CSV table of C-alpha atoms in Angstrom, one decimal:
chain,number,residue,atom,x,y,z
A,1,MET,CA,0.0,0.1,0.0
A,2,ASN,CA,1.6,3.5,-1.2
A,3,ASN,CA,1.7,6.5,0.9
A,4,ASN,CA,-1.4,8.1,-0.8
A,5,GLN,CA,-3.5,4.7,0.3
A,6,LEU,CA,-2.4,5.0,3.8
A,7,ILE,CA,-3.4,8.2,4.3
A,8,THR,CA,-6.5,7.9,2.6
A,9,GLU,CA,-7.5,5.0,4.8
A,10,LYS,CA,-6.7,7.0,7.9
A,11,ASP,CA,-8.8,9.7,6.8
A,12,GLN,CA,-11.8,7.3,6.0
A,13,GLN,CA,-11.4,6.0,9.3
A,14,HIS,CA,-11.2,9.1,11.6
A,15,TYR,CA,-12.7,12.2,9.7
A,16,LEU,CA,-16.5,13.0,9.1
A,17,PRO,CA,-17.5,11.4,5.7
A,18,VAL,CA,-18.7,15.0,4.3
A,19,PHE,CA,-16.1,15.4,1.5
A,20,LYS,CA,-16.0,13.1,-1.8
A,21,ARG,CA,-12.4,13.4,-2.0
A,22,PHE,CA,-10.0,12.7,-4.8
A,23,PRO,CA,-7.8,9.5,-4.0
A,24,ILE,CA,-4.4,11.2,-3.4
A,25,ALA,CA,-2.9,13.1,-0.3
A,26,ILE,CA,-1.3,16.5,-1.1
A,27,GLU,CA,2.1,17.0,0.9
A,28,LYS,CA,3.8,20.0,-0.3
A,29,GLY,CA,3.3,22.8,-2.7
A,30,ARG,CA,5.1,25.5,-4.5
A,31,GLY,CA,3.7,28.4,-6.9
A,32,CYS,CA,1.3,26.2,-9.2
A,33,LYS,CA,2.7,22.8,-8.5
A,34,VAL,CA,1.8,20.4,-5.7
A,35,TRP,CA,3.1,17.1,-4.8
A,36,ASP,CA,1.4,14.1,-3.5
A,37,ALA,CA,2.5,11.8,-0.6
A,38,ASP,CA,4.5,9.4,-3.3
A,39,GLY,CA,6.2,12.3,-4.8
A,40,ASN,CA,3.9,12.8,-8.0
A,41,GLU,CA,3.8,16.3,-9.2
A,42,TYR,CA,0.6,18.1,-10.3
A,43,LEU,CA,-0.5,21.3,-11.9
A,44,ASP,CA,-2.9,22.8,-9.7
A,45,ALA,CA,-5.8,24.7,-11.8
A,46,LEU,CA,-7.8,24.6,-8.7
A,47,ALA,CA,-5.8,26.6,-6.1
A,48,GLY,CA,-7.8,25.2,-3.1
A,49,ILE,CA,-10.9,26.5,-4.8
A,50,ALA,CA,-9.7,29.9,-5.5
A,51,VAL,CA,-7.9,30.3,-2.3
A,52,ASN,CA,-4.0,30.1,-3.0
A,53,ASN,CA,-4.3,33.3,-5.5
A,54,LEU,CA,-0.3,34.0,-5.1
A,55,GLY,CA,0.3,30.4,-5.5
A,56,HIS,CA,1.4,28.0,-3.1
A,57,CYS,CA,3.9,28.9,-0.6
A,58,HIS,CA,4.8,32.3,-1.9
A,59,PRO,CA,7.9,33.6,-0.3
A,60,GLY,CA,6.4,37.1,0.8
A,61,ILE,CA,3.2,35.2,2.6
A,62,VAL,CA,5.5,32.5,4.2
A,63,GLU,CA,7.9,35.1,5.5
A,64,THR,CA,5.0,37.2,6.6
A,65,ILE,CA,3.5,34.6,8.7
A,66,GLN,CA,6.9,33.4,10.1
A,67,HIS,CA,7.6,36.9,11.1
A,68,GLN,CA,4.2,37.9,12.6
A,69,ALA,CA,3.8,34.3,14.3
A,70,GLY,CA,6.8,35.1,16.3
A,71,LYS,CA,5.7,38.6,17.1
A,72,LEU,CA,2.1,38.3,18.2
A,73,MET,CA,-0.9,36.0,17.0
A,74,HIS,CA,-4.0,36.8,19.1
A,75,VAL,CA,-5.0,39.1,21.6
A,76,SER,CA,-8.8,39.2,21.3
A,77,ASN,CA,-11.0,42.2,19.9
A,78,PHE,CA,-10.9,43.8,23.3
A,79,PHE,CA,-7.9,45.3,21.7
A,80,SER,CA,-7.0,47.0,18.3
A,81,THR,CA,-3.7,46.1,16.5
A,82,PRO,CA,-1.9,48.0,13.8
A,83,GLN,CA,-2.4,44.9,11.5
A,84,GLN,CA,-5.8,44.8,11.7
A,85,ALA,CA,-6.5,48.7,11.5
A,86,GLN,CA,-4.3,48.7,8.4
A,87,LEU,CA,-6.1,46.0,6.7
A,88,ALA,CA,-9.3,47.8,7.5
A,89,GLU,CA,-8.3,50.9,6.0
A,90,LYS,CA,-6.7,49.1,3.1
A,91,MET,CA,-9.9,47.4,2.2
A,92,THR,CA,-12.5,50.1,2.8
A,93,THR,CA,-10.3,52.7,0.6
A,94,THR,CA,-9.7,50.5,-1.9
A,95,SER,CA,-13.2,49.2,-2.3
A,96,LYS,CA,-14.8,52.7,-1.5
A,97,MET,CA,-16.7,51.2,1.3
A,98,HIS,CA,-16.7,52.6,5.0
A,99,SER,CA,-16.5,50.1,7.5
A,100,ALA,CA,-15.2,46.7,7.8
A,101,PHE,CA,-15.4,43.5,10.2
A,102,PHE,CA,-12.9,40.6,9.8
A,103,THR,CA,-14.0,36.9,10.0
A,104,ASN,CA,-12.3,33.5,9.7
A,105,SER,CA,-14.2,32.2,6.5
A,106,GLY,CA,-16.6,32.9,3.7
A,107,ALA,CA,-19.7,31.4,5.4
A,108,GLU,CA,-19.0,33.8,8.5
A,109,SER,CA,-18.7,36.8,6.1
A,110,VAL,CA,-22.0,36.1,4.7
A,111,GLU,CA,-23.7,35.3,8.1
A,112,GLY,CA,-22.3,39.1,9.2
A,113,ALA,CA,-23.6,40.4,6.1
A,114,ILE,CA,-27.1,39.2,6.8
A,115,LYS,CA,-27.0,40.4,10.2
A,116,LEU,CA,-26.0,44.1,9.1
A,117,ALA,CA,-28.6,44.1,6.4
A,118,ARG,CA,-31.3,43.1,9.0
A,119,LYS,CA,-30.1,45.5,11.7
A,120,TRP,CA,-30.2,48.2,9.2
A,121,ALA,CA,-33.5,47.2,7.9
A,122,LYS,CA,-34.9,47.2,11.6
A,123,SER,CA,-33.8,50.8,12.0
A,124,LYS,CA,-36.0,51.6,8.8
A,125,ASN,CA,-39.0,49.7,10.5
A,126,LYS,CA,-38.7,46.9,8.1
A,127,GLY,CA,-38.7,43.2,8.1
A,128,GLY,CA,-35.3,40.9,7.9
A,129,GLU,CA,-36.2,38.8,4.6
A,130,ILE,CA,-33.1,38.2,2.6
A,131,ILE,CA,-33.4,37.6,-1.3
A,132,SER,CA,-30.8,35.2,-3.0
A,133,VAL,CA,-30.7,33.9,-6.5
A,134,LYS,CA,-30.8,30.2,-7.9
A,135,LYS,CA,-27.6,28.4,-8.1
A,136,SER,CA,-26.0,30.7,-5.8
A,137,PHE,CA,-23.7,29.3,-3.1
A,138,HIS,CA,-23.0,31.3,0.1
A,139,GLY,CA,-21.6,28.8,2.7
A,140,ARG,CA,-22.7,25.9,4.5
A,141,THR,CA,-24.1,27.2,7.8
A,142,LEU,CA,-27.7,27.0,8.3
A,143,ALA,CA,-28.6,30.5,7.4
A,144,THR,CA,-26.2,30.4,4.4
A,145,ILE,CA,-27.7,27.1,3.3
A,146,ALA,CA,-31.1,28.7,3.6
A,147,THR,CA,-29.9,31.2,0.8
A,148,GLY,CA,-28.7,28.4,-1.6
A,149,LYS,CA,-29.6,25.1,-3.2
A,150,LYS,CA,-32.4,22.9,-1.8
A,151,GLU,CA,-30.5,19.8,-1.9
A,152,MET,CA,-27.8,21.4,0.7
A,153,GLN,CA,-30.8,21.9,3.1
A,154,LYS,CA,-32.0,18.4,2.9
A,155,GLY,CA,-31.9,16.6,6.7
A,156,PHE,CA,-31.2,19.9,8.2
A,157,GLY,CA,-34.6,21.4,9.0
A,158,PRO,CA,-36.0,23.4,10.5
A,159,ILE,CA,-34.2,25.7,8.1
A,160,PRO,CA,-34.0,29.4,9.3
A,161,GLY,CA,-37.1,31.6,7.7
A,162,GLY,CA,-37.2,34.7,6.3
A,163,PHE,CA,-35.2,33.7,2.8
A,164,VAL,CA,-36.7,33.4,-0.5
A,165,GLN,CA,-35.0,33.0,-3.8
A,166,ALA,CA,-35.5,34.3,-7.5
A,167,GLU,CA,-33.4,33.9,-10.9
A,168,LEU,CA,-30.3,35.3,-11.7
A,169,ASN,CA,-30.4,38.1,-14.5
A,170,ASP,CA,-34.1,38.4,-14.1
A,171,ILE,CA,-35.0,41.3,-12.6
A,172,GLU,CA,-38.8,40.6,-12.8
A,173,SER,CA,-38.4,37.6,-10.7
A,174,ILE,CA,-36.7,39.7,-8.1
A,175,ILE,CA,-39.4,42.1,-8.0
A,176,LYS,CA,-42.1,39.5,-7.7
A,177,VAL,CA,-40.6,38.5,-4.2
A,178,VAL,CA,-39.8,41.7,-3.0
A,179,SER,CA,-41.9,43.3,-0.2
A,180,ASP,CA,-41.7,45.7,2.6
A,181,GLN,CA,-40.1,43.0,4.6
A,182,THR,CA,-37.2,42.6,2.3
A,183,ALA,CA,-34.0,43.7,4.2
A,184,GLY,CA,-31.2,42.7,1.5
A,185,ILE,CA,-30.6,41.0,-1.8
A,186,ILE,CA,-27.2,38.9,-1.9
A,187,VAL,CA,-25.9,38.1,-5.2
A,188,GLU,CA,-22.2,37.1,-6.4
A,189,PRO,CA,-21.3,39.3,-9.5
A,190,ILE,CA,-19.7,35.9,-10.9
A,191,GLN,CA,-21.2,32.6,-9.5
A,192,GLY,CA,-18.4,30.0,-8.5
A,193,GLU,CA,-20.2,26.9,-7.2
A,194,GLY,CA,-23.2,27.4,-9.5
A,195,GLY,CA,-21.1,26.9,-12.8
A,196,ILE,CA,-19.0,30.3,-13.2
A,197,ASN,CA,-22.4,32.2,-14.1
A,198,PRO,CA,-21.7,36.1,-14.5
A,199,ALA,CA,-24.5,38.5,-13.4
A,200,SER,CA,-25.2,40.9,-16.4
A,201,GLN,CA,-24.4,44.6,-16.2
A,202,GLU,CA,-28.2,45.3,-16.7
A,203,PHE,CA,-29.2,43.1,-14.2
A,204,LEU,CA,-26.8,44.4,-11.4
A,205,GLN,CA,-27.8,48.0,-12.5
A,206,GLU,CA,-31.4,47.2,-12.2
A,207,LEU,CA,-31.0,45.8,-8.6
A,208,ARG,CA,-28.8,48.8,-7.7
A,209,ASN,CA,-31.8,50.8,-8.8
A,210,LEU,CA,-34.4,48.7,-7.1
A,211,CYS,CA,-32.6,48.5,-4.1
A,212,ASP,CA,-32.1,52.4,-3.8
A,213,GLN,CA,-35.9,52.7,-4.6
A,214,ARG,CA,-37.1,50.3,-2.0
A,215,SER,CA,-34.4,50.9,1.0
A,216,ILE,CA,-33.0,47.3,0.3
A,217,ALA,CA,-29.5,46.5,1.0
A,218,LEU,CA,-27.7,45.2,-1.8
A,219,ILE,CA,-24.9,42.5,-0.9
A,220,PHE,CA,-22.3,41.5,-3.2
A,221,ASP,CA,-20.5,38.1,-2.3
A,222,GLU,CA,-17.0,38.4,-3.7
A,223,ILE,CA,-15.6,35.4,-1.7
A,224,GLN,CA,-14.7,33.4,-4.9
A,225,CYS,CA,-14.8,36.4,-7.3
A,226,GLY,CA,-12.9,39.0,-5.3
A,227,ILE,CA,-9.5,39.8,-4.6
A,228,GLY,CA,-8.0,40.1,-8.1
A,229,ARG,CA,-9.7,36.7,-9.5
A,230,THR,CA,-11.0,38.3,-12.3
A,231,GLY,CA,-8.5,40.6,-13.4
A,232,LYS,CA,-9.8,43.6,-11.1
A,233,MET,CA,-9.3,43.7,-7.5
A,234,TYR,CA,-13.1,43.5,-7.1
A,235,ALA,CA,-15.6,41.9,-9.3
A,236,LYS,CA,-17.9,44.8,-8.9
A,237,ASN,CA,-15.3,47.2,-10.6
A,238,HIS,CA,-16.3,45.2,-14.2
A,239,PHE,CA,-19.7,46.9,-13.8
A,240,GLY,CA,-19.2,50.2,-11.9
A,241,ILE,CA,-21.8,49.5,-9.5
A,242,GLN,CA,-21.4,49.8,-5.6
A,243,PRO,CA,-23.0,47.6,-3.2
A,244,ASP,CA,-23.9,48.4,0.4
A,245,ILE,CA,-22.1,45.3,1.7
A,246,MET,CA,-19.5,43.1,0.4
A,247,THR,CA,-18.1,39.8,1.5
A,248,PHE,CA,-14.7,38.3,1.0
A,249,ALA,CA,-12.5,35.2,2.4
A,250,LYS,CA,-10.6,32.8,0.3
A,251,GLY,CA,-7.8,34.5,-1.8
A,252,LEU,CA,-7.6,37.5,0.8
A,253,GLY,CA,-5.3,35.0,3.1
A,254,SER,CA,-3.5,33.5,-0.2
A,255,GLY,CA,-4.2,30.3,1.9
A,256,PHE,CA,-4.7,31.5,5.3
A,257,PRO,CA,-8.0,31.5,6.8
A,258,VAL,CA,-9.5,35.0,6.7
A,259,GLY,CA,-12.6,36.6,5.7
A,260,ALA,CA,-14.4,40.3,5.7
A,261,VAL,CA,-17.4,42.1,5.8
A,262,LEU,CA,-17.3,45.7,4.1
A,263,CYS,CA,-20.3,48.1,4.2
A,264,ASN,CA,-21.3,51.6,3.5
A,265,GLU,CA,-21.5,54.5,5.9
A,266,LYS,CA,-25.6,54.1,6.3
A,267,ILE,CA,-25.2,50.5,7.2
A,268,ALA,CA,-22.4,51.0,9.6
A,269,LYS,CA,-24.5,53.8,11.3
A,270,ALA,CA,-27.1,51.1,12.1
A,271,ILE,CA,-24.8,48.9,14.3
A,272,ASP,CA,-24.3,49.4,18.0
A,273,PHE,CA,-21.5,48.1,20.4
A,274,GLY,CA,-22.2,44.4,20.9
A,275,ASP,CA,-24.4,43.9,17.8
A,276,HIS,CA,-21.6,41.3,16.5
A,277,GLY,CA,-18.3,39.9,17.4
A,278,THR,CA,-15.7,37.3,17.0
A,279,THR,CA,-12.9,35.7,19.1
A,280,PHE,CA,-10.2,34.7,16.3
A,281,GLY,CA,-11.7,37.1,13.4
A,282,GLY,CA,-9.2,39.9,12.4
A,283,ASN,CA,-6.4,38.5,14.5
A,284,PRO,CA,-2.8,40.1,13.8
A,285,LEU,CA,-1.4,37.2,12.1
A,286,ALA,CA,-4.4,36.8,9.6
A,287,CYS,CA,-4.5,40.6,9.2
A,288,ALA,CA,-0.8,40.7,8.5
A,289,VAL,CA,-1.1,38.1,5.9
A,290,GLY,CA,-4.1,40.0,4.3
A,291,LEU,CA,-2.0,43.1,4.2
A,292,LYS,CA,0.8,41.3,2.6
A,293,THR,CA,-1.6,39.8,-0.1
A,294,TYR,CA,-2.7,43.4,-0.9
A,295,GLN,CA,1.0,44.3,-1.3
A,296,ILE,CA,2.2,41.4,-3.6
A,297,ILE,CA,-0.8,42.0,-5.7
A,298,LYS,CA,0.3,45.5,-6.5
A,299,GLU,CA,3.9,45.2,-6.8
A,300,GLU,CA,3.9,42.0,-8.9
A,301,ASP,CA,1.3,43.6,-11.2
A,302,ILE,CA,-0.9,40.6,-10.7
A,303,LEU,CA,-4.2,42.1,-12.1
A,304,ASN,CA,-2.6,42.7,-15.6
A,305,GLN,CA,-1.1,39.2,-15.4
A,306,VAL,CA,-4.6,37.8,-14.8
A,307,LYS,CA,-6.1,39.8,-17.5
A,308,LYS,CA,-3.6,38.5,-20.3
A,309,THR,CA,-3.5,35.0,-18.9
A,310,GLY,CA,-7.3,34.8,-18.3
A,311,ASP,CA,-8.2,36.1,-22.0
A,312,TYR,CA,-5.5,33.5,-23.5
A,313,LEU,CA,-7.0,30.5,-21.4
A,314,MET,CA,-10.6,31.3,-22.4
A,315,THR,CA,-9.6,31.7,-26.1
A,316,GLU,CA,-7.6,28.7,-26.5
A,317,LEU,CA,-10.3,26.5,-24.5
A,318,ARG,CA,-12.7,27.7,-27.1
A,319,ARG,CA,-10.1,27.0,-29.9
A,320,LEU,CA,-10.0,23.3,-28.6
A,321,ASN,CA,-13.3,22.9,-29.8
A,322,LEU,CA,-14.0,19.7,-27.5
A,323,SER,CA,-16.8,17.4,-28.5
A,324,GLY,CA,-19.8,18.3,-26.3
A,325,THR,CA,-18.7,21.8,-25.4
A,326,LYS,CA,-21.5,24.1,-24.7
A,327,GLU,CA,-20.0,27.2,-23.6
A,328,VAL,CA,-16.4,28.7,-22.3
A,329,ARG,CA,-17.5,31.6,-19.7
A,330,GLY,CA,-15.9,33.7,-16.9
A,331,LYS,CA,-13.5,36.6,-16.2
A,332,GLY,CA,-10.0,36.9,-15.8
A,333,LEU,CA,-9.0,33.3,-14.0
A,334,MET,CA,-12.4,32.6,-13.0
A,335,VAL,CA,-13.6,30.1,-16.1
A,336,GLY,CA,-16.1,27.6,-16.5
A,337,MET,CA,-16.4,25.3,-19.5
A,338,GLU,CA,-19.7,23.8,-19.7
A,339,PHE,CA,-20.3,20.3,-21.8
A,340,ASP,CA,-23.5,18.6,-22.6
A,341,PHE,CA,-22.4,15.4,-20.1
A,342,GLU,CA,-21.6,15.2,-16.5
A,343,THR,CA,-17.7,16.1,-16.3
A,344,LYS,CA,-16.6,14.3,-13.1
A,345,ASP,CA,-15.1,11.4,-15.2
A,346,LEU,CA,-13.2,14.1,-17.3
A,347,VAL,CA,-12.3,15.7,-14.1
A,348,LEU,CA,-10.7,12.3,-12.7
A,349,GLN,CA,-9.0,11.7,-15.9
A,350,MET,CA,-7.2,15.1,-15.6
A,351,LEU,CA,-6.1,14.2,-12.3
A,352,HIS,CA,-4.9,10.8,-13.3
A,353,ASN,CA,-2.7,12.8,-15.9
A,354,LYS,CA,-1.4,15.1,-13.1
A,355,VAL,CA,-3.5,18.3,-13.6
A,356,ILE,CA,-6.0,19.3,-10.7
A,357,ALA,CA,-9.4,20.9,-11.5
A,358,ASN,CA,-13.0,20.7,-10.7
A,359,ALA,CA,-16.2,19.4,-11.8
A,360,THR,CA,-19.0,21.6,-10.5
A,361,ALA,CA,-22.8,22.3,-11.2
A,362,GLY,CA,-22.6,18.9,-12.7
A,363,ASN,CA,-21.5,19.4,-16.4
A,364,VAL,CA,-19.0,22.5,-15.7
A,365,VAL,CA,-15.2,22.1,-15.4
A,366,ARG,CA,-13.9,24.8,-13.2
A,367,PHE,CA,-10.7,26.3,-13.6
A,368,VAL,CA,-9.7,28.8,-10.8
A,369,PRO,CA,-5.7,28.4,-10.7
A,370,PRO,CA,-3.5,30.7,-9.1
A,371,LEU,CA,-3.2,34.3,-10.2
A,372,ILE,CA,0.3,33.7,-11.1
A,373,ILE,CA,-0.1,30.8,-13.7
A,374,SER,CA,1.9,31.3,-16.6
A,375,THR,CA,1.2,30.8,-20.4
A,376,LYS,CA,3.4,27.8,-20.3
A,377,GLU,CA,1.4,26.2,-17.6
A,378,VAL,CA,-1.6,27.3,-19.3
A,379,ASP,CA,-0.5,25.2,-22.2
A,380,LEU,CA,0.1,22.1,-20.3
A,381,LEU,CA,-3.5,22.4,-18.7
A,382,LEU,CA,-4.7,22.7,-22.2
A,383,GLU,CA,-2.8,19.6,-23.5
A,384,ILE,CA,-3.9,17.5,-20.5
A,385,LEU,CA,-7.6,18.7,-20.8
A,386,GLU,CA,-7.5,17.6,-24.4
A,387,LYS,CA,-6.0,14.4,-23.8
A,388,SER,CA,-8.2,13.5,-20.8
A,389,HIS,CA,-11.3,14.3,-23.1
A,390,LYS,CA,-10.2,11.7,-25.7
A,391,GLU,CA,-9.7,9.2,-23.1
A,392,THR,CA,-13.1,9.8,-21.6
A,393,VAL,CA,-15.7,10.9,-24.1
């Protein structure tokens, strides 16, 4: 039995069986490559599901973690720290928001956003209903699965109330469920788990107008599509539309757990001492990594690289003209390739051929590689995709 098998067996014996894992155990990573427990090398086109935006073990991130861990890791939020104050300033000024709150994960960020929207709505003598759109994914807590797919809610009832769904890119379906009880509307500018589905410019503008007219908080979930993933620091910048609340995690920490909720001034004014809190959120270590992430993205001109490499990837994916292809869509290095068949076997064959990708929404292959991926590495990805397609379809 090899090392991958031994670790997989131990995992299956002792870990709660909630993940359908690939049959390998990853032991180390560097840049866009990872190695399993038996020394096999893989090109990583998944980046921990859009988390390792600067690649695995970026020297600047590693050095920051080592330095801050040797200085101060946690003090609780009874105290401010330089790192937290500086990251809050960086995120609010670059996003044109007013206030920040730090979390440890995406689901926590969305939970915080829901609370902010509801508290603001209460200040307007409104109800607390939250509207989300179909095929969305906002987390795995009880409140966040209430915003998402019905299959994720099965077995976990009673599901919290006050949540309704409408259609993406269909403003009329939103208008039908809006009422005086509506506190917020949450949408991913580009859906990730749902199959890389971009919201349209028209839809987001109509949402902004509707929210202004009806005093509703517009929430953009940029947990997957934010922090440079689309070729702009924030996905909202593609549309020129400013939400009231934004959520982040994933790429913010370049592999280290950190999330954030940002809001504008009108939302912040509705919040009082004690309305929300966290033990670990915004600790000095996490915030130092977040700050370093912003610094590296700027110093290494990552956003321009993402635009060029993302355009190249999408152009070449279309050029492959693989049988069964329905559409290639996305922005930057958040790309989905939709087929007319289930893509699980194709992704498993790609893994066998030493490239890591992901099957999502049943028939979509999701590519969210590190933002530092080179055109040479993209060429390898394309080669393996084409080879794996021939071997499985």
